[in-house]
CSV table of C-alpha atoms and ligand atoms in Angstrom, one decimal:
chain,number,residue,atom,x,y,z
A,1,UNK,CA,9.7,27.1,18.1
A,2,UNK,CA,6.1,27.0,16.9
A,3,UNK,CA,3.6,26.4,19.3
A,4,UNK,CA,1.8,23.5,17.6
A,5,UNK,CA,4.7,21.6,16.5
A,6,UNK,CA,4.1,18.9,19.0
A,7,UNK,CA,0.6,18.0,20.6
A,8,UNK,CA,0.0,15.2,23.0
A,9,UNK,CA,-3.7,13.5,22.8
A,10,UNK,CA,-5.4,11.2,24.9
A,11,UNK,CA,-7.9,8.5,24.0
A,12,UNK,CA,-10.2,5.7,25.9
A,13,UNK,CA,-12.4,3.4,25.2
A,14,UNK,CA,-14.7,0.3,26.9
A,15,UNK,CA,-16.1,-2.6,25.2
A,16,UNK,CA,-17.9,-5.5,26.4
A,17,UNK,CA,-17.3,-9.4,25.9
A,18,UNK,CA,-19.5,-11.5,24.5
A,19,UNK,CA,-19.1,-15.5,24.1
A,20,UNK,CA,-18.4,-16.9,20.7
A,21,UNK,CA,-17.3,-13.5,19.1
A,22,UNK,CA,-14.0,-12.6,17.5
A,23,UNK,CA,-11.4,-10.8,20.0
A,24,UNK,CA,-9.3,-8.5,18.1
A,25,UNK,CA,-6.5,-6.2,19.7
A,26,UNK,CA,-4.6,-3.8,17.7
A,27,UNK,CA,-5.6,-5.3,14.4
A,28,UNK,CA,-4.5,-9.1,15.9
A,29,UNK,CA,-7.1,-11.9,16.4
A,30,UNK,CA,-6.2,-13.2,19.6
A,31,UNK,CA,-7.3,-16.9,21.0
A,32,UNK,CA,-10.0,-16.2,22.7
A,33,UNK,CA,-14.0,-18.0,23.6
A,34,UNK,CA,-15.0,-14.5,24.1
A,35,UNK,CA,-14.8,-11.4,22.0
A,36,UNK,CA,-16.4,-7.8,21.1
A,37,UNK,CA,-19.8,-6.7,20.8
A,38,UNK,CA,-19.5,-3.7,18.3
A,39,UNK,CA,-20.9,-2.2,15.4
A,40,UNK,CA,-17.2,-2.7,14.1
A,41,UNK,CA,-14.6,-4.7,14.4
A,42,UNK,CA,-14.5,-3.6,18.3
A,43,UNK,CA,-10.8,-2.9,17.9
A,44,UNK,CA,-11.0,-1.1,21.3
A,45,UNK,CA,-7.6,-0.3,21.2
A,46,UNK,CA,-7.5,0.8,17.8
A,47,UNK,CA,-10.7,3.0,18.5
A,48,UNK,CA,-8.8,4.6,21.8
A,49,UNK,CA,-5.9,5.2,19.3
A,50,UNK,CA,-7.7,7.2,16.7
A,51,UNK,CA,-9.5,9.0,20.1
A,52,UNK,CA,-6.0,9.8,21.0
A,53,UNK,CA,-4.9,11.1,17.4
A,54,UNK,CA,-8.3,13.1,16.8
A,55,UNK,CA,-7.8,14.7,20.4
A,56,UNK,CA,-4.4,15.1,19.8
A,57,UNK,CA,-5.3,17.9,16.5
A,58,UNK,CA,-8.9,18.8,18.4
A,59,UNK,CA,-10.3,17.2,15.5
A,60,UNK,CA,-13.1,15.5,17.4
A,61,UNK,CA,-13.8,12.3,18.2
A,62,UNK,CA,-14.5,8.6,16.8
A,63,UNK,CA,-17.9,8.5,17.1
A,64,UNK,CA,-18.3,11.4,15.2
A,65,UNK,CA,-16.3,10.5,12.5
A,66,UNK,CA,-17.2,7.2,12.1
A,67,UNK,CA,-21.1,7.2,13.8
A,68,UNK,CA,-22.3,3.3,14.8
A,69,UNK,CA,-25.7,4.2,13.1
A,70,UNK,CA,-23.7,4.5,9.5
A,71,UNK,CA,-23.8,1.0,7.5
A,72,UNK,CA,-20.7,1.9,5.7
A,73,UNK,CA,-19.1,1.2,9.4
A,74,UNK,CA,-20.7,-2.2,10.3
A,75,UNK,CA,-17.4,-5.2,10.9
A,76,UNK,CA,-15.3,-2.8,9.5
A,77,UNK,CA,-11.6,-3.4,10.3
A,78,UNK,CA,-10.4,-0.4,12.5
A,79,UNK,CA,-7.3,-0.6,11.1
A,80,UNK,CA,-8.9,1.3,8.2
A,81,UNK,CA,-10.3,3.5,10.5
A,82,UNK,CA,-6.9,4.4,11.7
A,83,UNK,CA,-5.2,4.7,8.4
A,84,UNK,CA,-8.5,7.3,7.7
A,85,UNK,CA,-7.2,9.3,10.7
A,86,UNK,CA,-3.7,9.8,10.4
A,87,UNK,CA,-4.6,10.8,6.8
A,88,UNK,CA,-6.8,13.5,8.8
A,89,UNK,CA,-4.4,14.4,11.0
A,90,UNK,CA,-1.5,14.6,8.4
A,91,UNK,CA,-4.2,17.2,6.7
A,92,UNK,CA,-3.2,19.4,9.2
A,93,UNK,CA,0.4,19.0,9.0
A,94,UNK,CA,1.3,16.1,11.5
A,95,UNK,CA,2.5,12.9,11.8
A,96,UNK,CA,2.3,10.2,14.9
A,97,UNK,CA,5.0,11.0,17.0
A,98,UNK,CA,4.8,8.2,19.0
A,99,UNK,CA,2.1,6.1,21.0
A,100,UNK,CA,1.7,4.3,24.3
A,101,UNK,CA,-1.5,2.2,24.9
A,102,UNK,CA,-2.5,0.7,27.8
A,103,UNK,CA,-5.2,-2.8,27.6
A,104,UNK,CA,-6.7,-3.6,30.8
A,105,UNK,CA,-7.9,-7.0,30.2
A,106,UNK,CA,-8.4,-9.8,32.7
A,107,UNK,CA,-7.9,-13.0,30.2
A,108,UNK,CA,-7.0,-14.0,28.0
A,109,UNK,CA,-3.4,-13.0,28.3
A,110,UNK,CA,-2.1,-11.2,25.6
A,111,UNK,CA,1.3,-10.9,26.5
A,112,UNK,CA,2.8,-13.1,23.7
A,113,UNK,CA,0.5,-10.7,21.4
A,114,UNK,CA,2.3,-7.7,21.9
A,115,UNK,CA,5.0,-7.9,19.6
A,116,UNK,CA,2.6,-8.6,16.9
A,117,UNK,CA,0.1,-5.8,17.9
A,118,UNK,CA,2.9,-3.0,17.9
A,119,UNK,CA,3.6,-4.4,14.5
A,120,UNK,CA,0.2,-4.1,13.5
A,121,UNK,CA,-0.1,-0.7,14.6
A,122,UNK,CA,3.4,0.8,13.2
A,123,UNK,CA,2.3,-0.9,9.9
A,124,UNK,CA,-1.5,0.7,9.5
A,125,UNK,CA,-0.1,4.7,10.9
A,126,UNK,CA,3.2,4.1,8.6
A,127,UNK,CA,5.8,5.0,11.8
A,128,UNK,CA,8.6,2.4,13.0
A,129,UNK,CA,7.7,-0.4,15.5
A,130,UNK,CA,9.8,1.1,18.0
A,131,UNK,CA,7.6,4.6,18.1
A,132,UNK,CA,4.3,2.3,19.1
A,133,UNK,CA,4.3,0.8,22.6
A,134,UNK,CA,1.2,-1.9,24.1
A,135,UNK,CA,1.2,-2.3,27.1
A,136,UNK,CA,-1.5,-5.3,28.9
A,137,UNK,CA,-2.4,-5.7,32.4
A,138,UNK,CA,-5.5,-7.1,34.7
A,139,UNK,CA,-7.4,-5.1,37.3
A,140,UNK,CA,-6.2,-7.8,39.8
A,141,UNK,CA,-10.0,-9.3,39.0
A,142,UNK,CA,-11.5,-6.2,40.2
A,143,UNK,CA,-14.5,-4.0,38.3
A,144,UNK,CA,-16.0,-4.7,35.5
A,145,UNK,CA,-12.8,-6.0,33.8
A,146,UNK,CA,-12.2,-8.3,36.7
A,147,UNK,CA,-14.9,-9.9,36.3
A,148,UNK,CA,-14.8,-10.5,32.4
A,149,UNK,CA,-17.6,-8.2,31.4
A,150,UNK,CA,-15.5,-5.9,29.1
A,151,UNK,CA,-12.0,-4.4,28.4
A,152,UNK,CA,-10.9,-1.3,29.2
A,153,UNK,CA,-8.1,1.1,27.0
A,154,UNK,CA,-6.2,4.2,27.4
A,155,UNK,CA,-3.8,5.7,24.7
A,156,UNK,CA,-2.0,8.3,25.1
A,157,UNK,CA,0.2,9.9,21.7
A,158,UNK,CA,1.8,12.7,20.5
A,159,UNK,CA,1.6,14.5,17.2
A,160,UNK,CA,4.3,16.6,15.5
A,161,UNK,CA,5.2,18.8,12.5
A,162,UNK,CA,7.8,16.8,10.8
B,1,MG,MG1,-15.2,1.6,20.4
């Protein structure tokens, strides 16, 4: 079998809540008095995604391929961020394998948002729903997520040579 046909990646990312800013997960507004202060969107799961995917092909990161001090980035919707990475990593021959996030969040719950989000996600990296997993916990109100500062995301994927 050839070495590279499957490659795992793994991707995090932090940002901070702000009151009276839009909270979007996964490409899903979620109800919220408190959302993202970004240059984009502030899709942190979407941005620990494509972390995930670039690390996945050693193609770099996020914030080199989509810098914060670029204007062509400013409220973008990460979904189109995604879509622009699994077009990089399909350059070099692979497709998303699957995908299993983790969004440490202390509230609001998202847990009635999860169906949605893995829809969300399947839909912008063209795989089925059931190769996409989210996953949402609290830090039991500990750190910075505990206290409703930020939240905090891990992906993991792999990558394969269809
Ligand atoms: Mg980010």
């Amino acid at each position: 079998m050839n070495e590279n046909a499957f490659r795992i990646g793994h991707g995090y990312d932090v940002h901070a809540l702000r009151a009276g800013l839009p909270l979007v997960l996964c490409g899903v507004r979620i109800e919220s008095e408190r959302g993202f202060v970004a240059h984009s969107d502030g899709d942190v799961a979407i941005h620990a995604l494509c972390d995930a995917l670039l690390g996945a092909a050693a193609l770099g990161d996020i914030g080199q391929r989509f810098p914060d001090t670029d204007p062509q980035w400013k409220g973008i919707d990460s979904r189109i961020l995604l879509e622009k990475v699994i077009k990089l990593i399909g350059a070099k021959g692979y497709v998303l394998g699957n995908a299993d996030i983790t969004i440490a969040l202390q509230a609001p719950k998202i847990g009635k948002y999860v169906l949605a989000m893995r829809e969300s996600l399947a839909k912008a990296t063209g795989v089925n729903v059931s190769r996409i997993s989210v996953k949402a916990t609290t830090t039991e109100r500990l750190g910075f997520v505990g206290r409703e500062e930020g939240c905090e995301v891990w992906a993991t994927v792999l990558i394969q040579k269809p």
